[in-house]
């Protein structure tokens, strides 16, 4: 049932506001793709265009080789899961899941026995067996979201779309459901696109991540690609945390205030640039030629690590440094920092 989804040069404007500016994206059959970006970046608009809930001003969306502009909403066979569940409060769990099947035209509608079997199988799939007679108000948030997903799967969708599916849940339930959804996707194999603004969620769940900003597609790649090799400064700063240093690149080295801080750069790089360094890519060292002297001005717990804020002369903002808890220096201590990895972008 899974299809390839091809988005070709899609543009969409709302009241002179360009929500999408020529988006092109290929999603393979059975692939799980995250549409990631800040609020207003266009990710939900793109999802609604794929679903047929909005129409593009320009460009098109293909399911395999079929132009979806020729398909009705029913013919697209989209399973859509909303952030706030959108369950029918007056229907029990079984009736909510069966709704899309019972709403089909009579000639396409399964018989009552087949509907009951399909609902029962989906309840087991989403780990809600035995709850079919409960109403939405009698379920937890995580259970309601699983009912919404079962309802989307009941129609045997060609494409599954999820709009901030875990946004209304607390952190613990959200984390548990991520793992569950990834396992469910492996078993069902639906072509799936999901919208999120949560970087951790996208990197943990997706086969590939499509990062949007201001209606444009900044980068598409595997979680490792987009995190370790960001294509733009926006991607680098949006995915995780990054310190920014203004540098001058000369002869394969980056210099900050005439002090070399990173070597081994490509020889074709040169001139003023911005060096982005994640907190985990800074190390406190005893002595090395490529080091930044600084003073620890703050220290706090950051999960299993300690986060040090180090003031560097000539840099307006402190550098964030992640350290193993047993190696943390004292506030006020002078340290030397070595950069182990950085992402370099030419100065704008």
mmCIF file of C-alpha atoms in Angstrom:
data_model
loop_
_atom_site.group_PDB
_atom_site.id
_atom_site.type_symbol
_atom_site.label_atom_id
_atom_site.label_comp_id
_atom_site.label_asym_id
_atom_site.label_seq_id
_atom_site.Cartn_x
_atom_site.Cartn_y
_atom_site.Cartn_z
ATOM 1 C CA UNK A 1 0.000 0.000 0.000
ATOM 2 C CA UNK A 2 2.911 2.409 0.581
ATOM 3 C CA UNK A 3 3.604 4.926 -2.172
ATOM 4 C CA UNK A 4 6.360 7.370 -3.002
ATOM 5 C CA UNK A 5 5.485 11.013 -2.336
ATOM 6 C CA UNK A 6 7.085 13.557 -4.672
ATOM 7 C CA UNK A 7 6.733 17.285 -3.988
ATOM 8 C CA UNK A 8 7.677 19.428 -6.975
ATOM 9 C CA UNK A 9 8.188 23.197 -6.636
ATOM 10 C CA UNK A 10 5.245 23.744 -4.292
ATOM 11 C CA UNK A 11 4.384 27.348 -3.447
ATOM 12 C CA UNK A 12 1.613 28.612 -1.192
ATOM 13 C CA UNK A 13 0.719 32.164 -0.150
ATOM 14 C CA UNK A 14 -1.811 33.290 2.457
ATOM 15 C CA UNK A 15 -2.885 36.957 2.207
ATOM 16 C CA UNK A 16 0.432 37.978 0.631
ATOM 17 C CA UNK A 17 2.389 35.908 3.190
ATOM 18 C CA UNK A 18 4.545 33.278 1.419
ATOM 19 C CA UNK A 19 4.072 30.135 3.531
ATOM 20 C CA UNK A 20 5.944 27.844 1.093
ATOM 21 C CA UNK A 21 8.552 29.047 -1.396
ATOM 22 C CA UNK A 22 9.188 26.360 -4.007
ATOM 23 C CA UNK A 23 9.495 23.201 -1.876
ATOM 24 C CA UNK A 24 10.888 20.079 -3.586
ATOM 25 C CA UNK A 25 11.098 16.811 -1.659
ATOM 26 C CA UNK A 26 11.122 13.094 -2.520
ATOM 27 C CA UNK A 27 9.846 10.584 0.042
ATOM 28 C CA UNK A 28 10.428 6.913 -0.681
ATOM 29 C CA UNK A 29 7.759 4.209 -0.160
ATOM 30 C CA UNK A 30 7.739 3.122 3.477
ATOM 31 C CA UNK A 31 10.015 5.964 4.592
ATOM 32 C CA UNK A 32 9.487 7.896 7.836
ATOM 33 C CA UNK A 33 10.298 11.576 7.261
ATOM 34 C CA UNK A 34 10.168 14.363 9.833
ATOM 35 C CA UNK A 35 9.219 17.891 8.760
ATOM 36 C CA UNK A 36 11.125 19.934 11.320
ATOM 37 C CA UNK A 37 11.233 23.675 11.832
ATOM 38 C CA UNK A 38 10.208 26.584 14.053
ATOM 39 C CA UNK A 39 6.673 27.927 14.222
ATOM 40 C CA UNK A 40 5.704 29.605 10.948
ATOM 41 C CA UNK A 41 8.274 27.725 8.879
ATOM 42 C CA UNK A 42 5.597 26.114 6.655
ATOM 43 C CA UNK A 43 5.730 22.510 7.848
ATOM 44 C CA UNK A 44 2.028 22.141 8.734
ATOM 45 C CA UNK A 45 1.010 23.910 5.515
ATOM 46 C CA UNK A 46 3.073 21.390 3.559
ATOM 47 C CA UNK A 47 1.434 18.502 5.422
ATOM 48 C CA UNK A 48 -2.041 19.874 4.679
ATOM 49 C CA UNK A 49 -1.143 20.276 0.983
ATOM 50 C CA UNK A 50 -0.116 16.615 0.823
ATOM 51 C CA UNK A 51 -3.397 15.667 2.494
ATOM 52 C CA UNK A 52 -5.440 17.777 0.076
ATOM 53 C CA UNK A 53 -6.744 20.073 2.829
ATOM 54 C CA UNK A 54 -5.020 23.018 1.077
ATOM 55 C CA UNK A 55 -4.323 23.661 -2.598
ATOM 56 C CA UNK A 56 -0.929 24.828 -3.856
ATOM 57 C CA UNK A 57 -0.631 28.073 -5.810
ATOM 58 C CA UNK A 58 2.085 26.460 -7.905
ATOM 59 C CA UNK A 59 3.786 23.067 -8.160
ATOM 60 C CA UNK A 60 2.311 19.647 -7.524
ATOM 61 C CA UNK A 61 2.308 16.590 -5.263
ATOM 62 C CA UNK A 62 2.606 13.083 -6.744
ATOM 63 C CA UNK A 63 1.723 9.736 -5.196
ATOM 64 C CA UNK A 64 3.945 7.418 -7.221
ATOM 65 C CA UNK A 65 3.230 8.733 -10.746
ATOM 66 C CA UNK A 66 -0.248 10.097 -9.988
ATOM 67 C CA UNK A 67 -0.785 13.851 -9.777
ATOM 68 C CA UNK A 68 -2.881 14.286 -6.610
ATOM 69 C CA UNK A 69 -4.660 17.294 -8.110
ATOM 70 C CA UNK A 70 -6.720 14.724 -10.010
ATOM 71 C CA UNK A 71 -7.676 12.856 -6.819
ATOM 72 C CA UNK A 72 -10.482 13.588 -4.379
ATOM 73 C CA UNK A 73 -9.748 13.579 -0.660
ATOM 74 C CA UNK A 74 -11.176 10.053 -0.384
ATOM 75 C CA UNK A 75 -9.144 8.818 -3.351
ATOM 76 C CA UNK A 76 -5.907 10.038 -1.783
ATOM 77 C CA UNK A 77 -6.382 7.510 1.065
ATOM 78 C CA UNK A 78 -4.639 9.669 3.660
ATOM 79 C CA UNK A 79 -4.432 8.726 7.313
ATOM 80 C CA UNK A 80 -4.196 11.982 9.297
ATOM 81 C CA UNK A 81 -3.375 12.195 13.010
ATOM 82 C CA UNK A 82 -3.870 15.566 14.680
ATOM 83 C CA UNK A 83 -2.059 16.965 17.714
ATOM 84 C CA UNK A 84 -5.216 17.136 19.816
ATOM 85 C CA UNK A 85 -6.536 13.703 18.759
ATOM 86 C CA UNK A 86 -9.831 14.968 17.185
ATOM 87 C CA UNK A 87 -11.680 11.946 18.593
ATOM 88 C CA UNK A 88 -15.475 11.883 18.697
ATOM 89 C CA UNK A 89 -16.371 12.304 22.373
ATOM 90 C CA UNK A 90 -19.760 10.591 22.027
ATOM 91 C CA UNK A 91 -18.237 7.451 20.430
ATOM 92 C CA UNK A 92 -16.400 4.716 22.252
ATOM 93 C CA UNK A 93 -12.918 3.602 21.214
ATOM 94 C CA UNK A 94 -14.121 0.908 18.813
ATOM 95 C CA UNK A 95 -16.533 3.255 17.039
ATOM 96 C CA UNK A 96 -13.885 5.967 16.750
ATOM 97 C CA UNK A 97 -11.496 3.532 15.071
ATOM 98 C CA UNK A 98 -14.207 2.174 12.774
ATOM 99 C CA UNK A 99 -15.517 5.595 11.744
ATOM 100 C CA UNK A 100 -13.563 5.881 8.488
ATOM 101 C CA UNK A 101 -14.629 2.394 7.409
ATOM 102 C CA UNK A 102 -18.314 2.926 8.173
ATOM 103 C CA UNK A 103 -18.283 6.293 6.374
ATOM 104 C CA UNK A 104 -17.272 4.720 3.048
ATOM 105 C CA UNK A 105 -19.812 4.440 0.214
ATOM 106 C CA UNK A 106 -21.894 1.280 0.565
ATOM 107 C CA UNK A 107 -20.181 -0.531 -2.329
ATOM 108 C CA UNK A 108 -16.750 -0.023 -0.705
ATOM 109 C CA UNK A 109 -17.774 -0.510 2.920
ATOM 110 C CA UNK A 110 -16.573 -3.694 4.651
ATOM 111 C CA UNK A 111 -19.170 -5.855 6.354
ATOM 112 C CA UNK A 112 -19.799 -5.612 10.117
ATOM 113 C CA UNK A 113 -17.776 -8.750 10.881
ATOM 114 C CA UNK A 114 -14.769 -7.521 8.882
ATOM 115 C CA UNK A 115 -14.933 -4.116 10.591
ATOM 116 C CA UNK A 116 -15.011 -5.777 14.018
ATOM 117 C CA UNK A 117 -12.016 -7.949 13.115
ATOM 118 C CA UNK A 118 -10.049 -4.998 11.770
ATOM 119 C CA UNK A 119 -10.814 -2.868 14.847
ATOM 120 C CA UNK A 120 -9.808 -5.738 17.131
ATOM 121 C CA UNK A 121 -6.541 -6.229 15.266
ATOM 122 C CA UNK A 122 -5.745 -2.502 15.421
ATOM 123 C CA UNK A 123 -6.483 -2.378 19.146
ATOM 124 C CA UNK A 124 -3.906 -5.103 19.670
ATOM 125 C CA UNK A 125 -1.468 -3.346 17.336
ATOM 126 C CA UNK A 126 -1.644 -0.108 19.335
ATOM 127 C CA UNK A 127 -1.654 -2.028 22.641
ATOM 128 C CA UNK A 128 -5.180 -1.040 23.691
ATOM 129 C CA UNK A 129 -6.851 -4.457 23.694
ATOM 130 C CA UNK A 130 -9.800 -4.579 26.097
ATOM 131 C CA UNK A 131 -10.470 -0.836 26.001
ATOM 132 C CA UNK A 132 -12.803 -0.827 23.007
ATOM 133 C CA UNK A 133 -15.897 0.132 25.074
ATOM 134 C CA UNK A 134 -14.285 3.086 26.820
ATOM 135 C CA UNK A 135 -14.928 6.671 25.775
ATOM 136 C CA UNK A 136 -12.179 9.241 25.082
ATOM 137 C CA UNK A 137 -12.778 10.994 28.413
ATOM 138 C CA UNK A 138 -11.895 7.710 30.187
ATOM 139 C CA UNK A 139 -8.457 7.478 28.522
ATOM 140 C CA UNK A 140 -5.087 9.058 29.211
ATOM 141 C CA UNK A 141 -3.548 11.436 26.672
ATOM 142 C CA UNK A 142 -1.192 8.738 25.397
ATOM 143 C CA UNK A 143 -4.065 6.270 24.985
ATOM 144 C CA UNK A 144 -6.153 8.820 23.084
ATOM 145 C CA UNK A 145 -3.279 9.473 20.689
ATOM 146 C CA UNK A 146 -2.954 5.740 20.041
ATOM 147 C CA UNK A 147 -6.693 5.567 19.316
ATOM 148 C CA UNK A 148 -6.276 8.434 16.845
ATOM 149 C CA UNK A 149 -3.436 6.546 15.169
ATOM 150 C CA UNK A 150 -5.474 3.327 15.013
ATOM 151 C CA UNK A 151 -8.330 5.263 13.384
ATOM 152 C CA UNK A 152 -5.902 6.624 10.766
ATOM 153 C CA UNK A 153 -4.568 3.112 10.083
ATOM 154 C CA UNK A 154 -8.022 1.552 9.833
ATOM 155 C CA UNK A 155 -8.625 2.862 6.313
ATOM 156 C CA UNK A 156 -5.358 1.225 5.135
ATOM 157 C CA UNK A 157 -3.874 4.572 4.094
ATOM 158 C CA UNK A 158 -1.447 5.015 1.247
ATOM 159 C CA UNK A 159 0.251 7.807 3.201
ATOM 160 C CA UNK A 160 0.203 8.467 6.953
ATOM 161 C CA UNK A 161 0.473 12.114 8.080
ATOM 162 C CA UNK A 162 0.995 13.192 11.681
ATOM 163 C CA UNK A 163 0.796 16.839 12.770
ATOM 164 C CA UNK A 164 2.696 17.366 16.045
ATOM 165 C CA UNK A 165 1.374 13.978 17.238
ATOM 166 C CA UNK A 166 2.939 14.189 20.703
ATOM 167 C CA UNK A 167 2.800 17.947 21.253
ATOM 168 C CA UNK A 168 -0.072 17.792 23.768
ATOM 169 C CA UNK A 169 1.545 15.125 25.949
ATOM 170 C CA UNK A 170 3.905 15.429 28.892
ATOM 171 C CA UNK A 171 7.606 14.677 28.429
ATOM 172 C CA UNK A 172 7.614 11.136 29.849
ATOM 173 C CA UNK A 173 4.595 9.952 27.811
ATOM 174 C CA UNK A 174 5.995 11.666 24.709
ATOM 175 C CA UNK A 175 9.295 9.805 25.028
ATOM 176 C CA UNK A 176 7.558 6.456 25.547
ATOM 177 C CA UNK A 177 5.319 6.999 22.519
ATOM 178 C CA UNK A 178 8.268 7.874 20.268
ATOM 179 C CA UNK A 179 9.790 4.447 20.785
ATOM 180 C CA UNK A 180 6.406 2.813 20.339
ATOM 181 C CA UNK A 181 5.695 4.702 17.084
ATOM 182 C CA UNK A 182 9.092 3.791 15.632
ATOM 183 C CA UNK A 183 8.420 0.118 16.352
ATOM 184 C CA UNK A 184 4.917 0.399 14.896
ATOM 185 C CA UNK A 185 6.300 1.938 11.708
ATOM 186 C CA UNK A 186 8.741 -0.951 11.287
ATOM 187 C CA UNK A 187 5.820 -3.389 11.499
ATOM 188 C CA UNK A 188 3.368 -1.550 9.231
ATOM 189 C CA UNK A 189 5.708 0.093 6.689
ATOM 190 C CA UNK A 190 3.496 3.049 5.807
ATOM 191 C CA UNK A 191 4.973 6.027 4.005
ATOM 192 C CA UNK A 192 4.870 8.512 6.871
ATOM 193 C CA UNK A 193 5.501 12.230 7.239
ATOM 194 C CA UNK A 194 5.242 13.865 10.623
ATOM 195 C CA UNK A 195 5.486 17.499 11.654
ATOM 196 C CA UNK A 196 7.406 18.495 14.752
ATOM 197 C CA UNK A 197 9.331 21.426 16.190
ATOM 198 C CA UNK A 198 11.090 19.083 18.650
ATOM 199 C CA UNK A 199 14.622 18.405 17.380
ATOM 200 C CA UNK A 200 15.139 15.418 19.682
ATOM 201 C CA UNK A 201 11.908 13.856 18.466
ATOM 202 C CA UNK A 202 12.849 14.254 14.800
ATOM 203 C CA UNK A 203 16.366 12.867 15.236
ATOM 204 C CA UNK A 204 15.157 9.875 17.246
ATOM 205 C CA UNK A 205 12.243 8.856 15.021
ATOM 206 C CA UNK A 206 12.930 9.752 11.418
ATOM 207 C CA UNK A 207 14.743 7.937 8.617
ATOM 208 C CA UNK A 208 15.357 11.404 7.176
ATOM 209 C CA UNK A 209 14.748 14.919 8.435
ATOM 210 C CA UNK A 210 13.539 17.791 6.232
ATOM 211 C CA UNK A 211 14.310 21.114 7.917
ATOM 212 C CA UNK A 212 12.164 24.099 6.947
ATOM 213 C CA UNK A 213 12.706 27.763 7.685
ATOM 214 C CA UNK A 214 10.644 30.712 6.452
ATOM 215 C CA UNK A 215 8.901 28.561 3.857
ATOM 216 C CA UNK A 216 12.139 27.177 2.409
ATOM 217 C CA UNK A 217 13.744 23.760 2.669
ATOM 218 C CA UNK A 218 17.134 24.306 4.328
ATOM 219 C CA UNK A 219 18.387 20.693 4.313
ATOM 220 C CA UNK A 220 17.216 17.105 3.918
ATOM 221 C CA UNK A 221 19.220 14.178 5.222
ATOM 222 C CA UNK A 222 19.582 11.417 7.762
ATOM 223 C CA UNK A 223 19.616 12.441 11.434
ATOM 224 C CA UNK A 224 23.402 11.992 11.462
ATOM 225 C CA UNK A 225 23.839 14.092 8.301
ATOM 226 C CA UNK A 226 21.805 17.081 9.420
ATOM 227 C CA UNK A 227 23.272 17.119 12.936
ATOM 228 C CA UNK A 228 26.923 16.412 12.145
ATOM 229 C CA UNK A 229 27.090 18.137 8.750
ATOM 230 C CA UNK A 230 24.615 21.053 8.783
ATOM 231 C CA UNK A 231 24.285 22.737 5.404
ATOM 232 C CA UNK A 232 23.532 26.243 6.728
ATOM 233 C CA UNK A 233 24.093 28.285 9.893
ATOM 234 C CA UNK A 234 20.357 28.070 10.604
ATOM 235 C CA UNK A 235 20.435 24.259 10.648
ATOM 236 C CA UNK A 236 23.512 24.278 12.872
ATOM 237 C CA UNK A 237 21.891 26.604 15.423
ATOM 238 C CA UNK A 238 18.414 25.061 15.239
ATOM 239 C CA UNK A 239 19.563 21.462 15.744
ATOM 240 C CA UNK A 240 20.958 21.270 19.227
ATOM 241 C CA UNK A 241 23.173 23.989 20.655
ATOM 242 C CA UNK A 242 26.183 25.706 19.148
ATOM 243 C CA UNK A 243 28.692 28.356 20.165
ATOM 244 C CA UNK A 244 29.532 30.895 17.461
ATOM 245 C CA UNK A 245 32.994 32.361 16.999
ATOM 246 C CA UNK A 246 33.976 34.963 14.379
ATOM 247 C CA UNK A 247 37.190 33.698 12.788
ATOM 248 C CA UNK A 248 39.584 34.398 9.944
ATOM 249 C CA UNK A 249 40.620 31.399 7.838
ATOM 250 C CA UNK A 250 44.172 31.439 6.507
ATOM 251 C CA UNK A 251 46.249 28.534 5.209
ATOM 252 C CA UNK A 252 43.955 25.786 6.412
ATOM 253 C CA UNK A 253 43.594 27.215 9.935
ATOM 254 C CA UNK A 254 40.890 29.240 11.677
ATOM 255 C CA UNK A 255 42.119 32.178 13.787
ATOM 256 C CA UNK A 256 40.199 33.935 16.558
ATOM 257 C CA UNK A 257 41.790 37.245 17.596
ATOM 258 C CA UNK A 258 45.006 36.221 15.816
ATOM 259 C CA UNK A 259 45.099 32.957 17.823
ATOM 260 C CA UNK A 260 44.813 29.654 15.871
ATOM 261 C CA UNK A 261 41.873 27.626 17.209
ATOM 262 C CA UNK A 262 41.213 24.935 14.593
ATOM 263 C CA UNK A 263 43.406 23.381 11.914
ATOM 264 C CA UNK A 264 43.043 20.852 9.123
ATOM 265 C CA UNK A 265 40.627 22.970 7.091
ATOM 266 C CA UNK A 266 40.296 22.736 3.326
ATOM 267 C CA UNK A 267 42.780 24.889 1.473
ATOM 268 C CA UNK A 268 40.048 26.450 -0.672
ATOM 269 C CA UNK A 269 38.520 28.033 2.421
ATOM 270 C CA UNK A 270 39.713 31.501 3.309
ATOM 271 C CA UNK A 271 38.691 34.878 4.650
ATOM 272 C CA UNK A 272 36.259 35.875 7.400
ATOM 273 C CA UNK A 273 33.930 33.125 8.578
ATOM 274 C CA UNK A 274 31.737 31.960 11.442
ATOM 275 C CA UNK A 275 32.825 28.848 13.333
ATOM 276 C CA UNK A 276 30.026 26.943 15.064
ATOM 277 C CA UNK A 277 31.111 24.593 17.859
ATOM 278 C CA UNK A 278 28.779 22.389 19.874
ATOM 279 C CA UNK A 279 29.323 22.285 23.669
ATOM 280 C CA UNK A 280 30.429 18.632 23.509
ATOM 281 C CA UNK A 281 33.159 19.537 21.002
ATOM 282 C CA UNK A 282 35.099 21.671 23.471
ATOM 283 C CA UNK A 283 37.662 20.122 25.810
ATOM 284 C CA UNK A 284 39.586 21.516 28.759
ATOM 285 C CA UNK A 285 43.285 20.837 28.131
ATOM 286 C CA UNK A 286 46.533 21.468 29.963
ATOM 287 C CA UNK A 287 48.380 22.983 27.047
ATOM 288 C CA UNK A 288 48.161 22.934 23.255
ATOM 289 C CA UNK A 289 48.933 25.450 20.497
ATOM 290 C CA UNK A 290 45.306 25.444 19.336
ATOM 291 C CA UNK A 291 43.596 26.552 22.536
ATOM 292 C CA UNK A 292 41.455 29.382 23.863
ATOM 293 C CA UNK A 293 42.246 30.735 27.345
ATOM 294 C CA UNK A 294 39.229 31.623 29.457
ATOM 295 C CA UNK A 295 37.678 31.838 32.912
ATOM 296 C CA UNK A 296 34.836 29.624 34.205
ATOM 297 C CA UNK A 297 32.012 32.004 35.190
ATOM 298 C CA UNK A 298 29.155 29.554 35.770
ATOM 299 C CA UNK A 299 28.675 25.836 36.311
ATOM 300 C CA UNK A 300 25.464 23.825 36.407
ATOM 301 C CA UNK A 301 24.140 20.297 36.052
ATOM 302 C CA UNK A 302 23.029 19.218 32.571
ATOM 303 C CA UNK A 303 21.791 15.633 32.895
ATOM 304 C CA UNK A 304 24.783 13.290 33.290
ATOM 305 C CA UNK A 305 27.139 16.162 32.402
ATOM 306 C CA UNK A 306 28.048 19.528 33.807
ATOM 307 C CA UNK A 307 27.671 22.639 31.683
ATOM 308 C CA UNK A 308 30.407 25.216 32.161
ATOM 309 C CA UNK A 309 30.106 28.776 30.875
ATOM 310 C CA UNK A 310 33.538 30.075 29.983
ATOM 311 C CA UNK A 311 34.290 33.733 29.305
ATOM 312 C CA UNK A 312 36.793 34.295 26.471
ATOM 313 C CA UNK A 313 38.519 37.643 26.056
ATOM 314 C CA UNK A 314 37.236 39.359 22.915
ATOM 315 C CA UNK A 315 34.059 37.258 22.712
ATOM 316 C CA UNK A 316 30.824 38.960 23.880
ATOM 317 C CA UNK A 317 29.082 35.704 24.788
ATOM 318 C CA UNK A 318 30.380 32.949 27.022
ATOM 319 C CA UNK A 319 31.156 29.560 25.512
ATOM 320 C CA UNK A 320 29.014 26.637 26.677
ATOM 321 C CA UNK A 321 31.154 23.570 27.419
ATOM 322 C CA UNK A 322 29.845 20.098 28.316
ATOM 323 C CA UNK A 323 32.094 18.176 30.688
ATOM 324 C CA UNK A 324 32.021 14.867 32.514
ATOM 325 C CA UNK A 325 30.840 15.670 36.045
ATOM 326 C CA UNK A 326 34.039 14.421 37.686
ATOM 327 C CA UNK A 327 36.169 16.707 35.474
ATOM 328 C CA UNK A 328 34.301 19.931 36.113
ATOM 329 C CA UNK A 329 36.492 22.912 37.150
ATOM 330 C CA UNK A 330 35.595 25.427 39.821
ATOM 331 C CA UNK A 331 33.894 28.750 39.143
ATOM 332 C CA UNK A 332 36.585 31.379 38.685
ATOM 333 C CA UNK A 333 39.195 28.874 37.528
ATOM 334 C CA UNK A 334 41.313 29.716 34.487
ATOM 335 C CA UNK A 335 41.127 27.069 31.770
ATOM 336 C CA UNK A 336 42.261 26.425 28.211
ATOM 337 C CA UNK A 337 39.751 25.113 25.680
ATOM 338 C CA UNK A 338 40.513 23.013 22.617
ATOM 339 C CA UNK A 339 38.008 22.719 19.763
ATOM 340 C CA UNK A 340 37.723 19.101 18.577
ATOM 341 C CA UNK A 341 35.188 19.720 15.793
ATOM 342 C CA UNK A 342 33.447 22.710 14.263
ATOM 343 C CA UNK A 343 31.263 23.734 11.343
ATOM 344 C CA UNK A 344 32.590 26.612 9.274
ATOM 345 C CA UNK A 345 30.452 28.993 7.222
ATOM 346 C CA UNK A 346 31.621 31.989 5.227
ATOM 347 C CA UNK A 347 30.713 35.306 6.838
ATOM 348 C CA UNK A 348 27.498 36.769 5.442
#
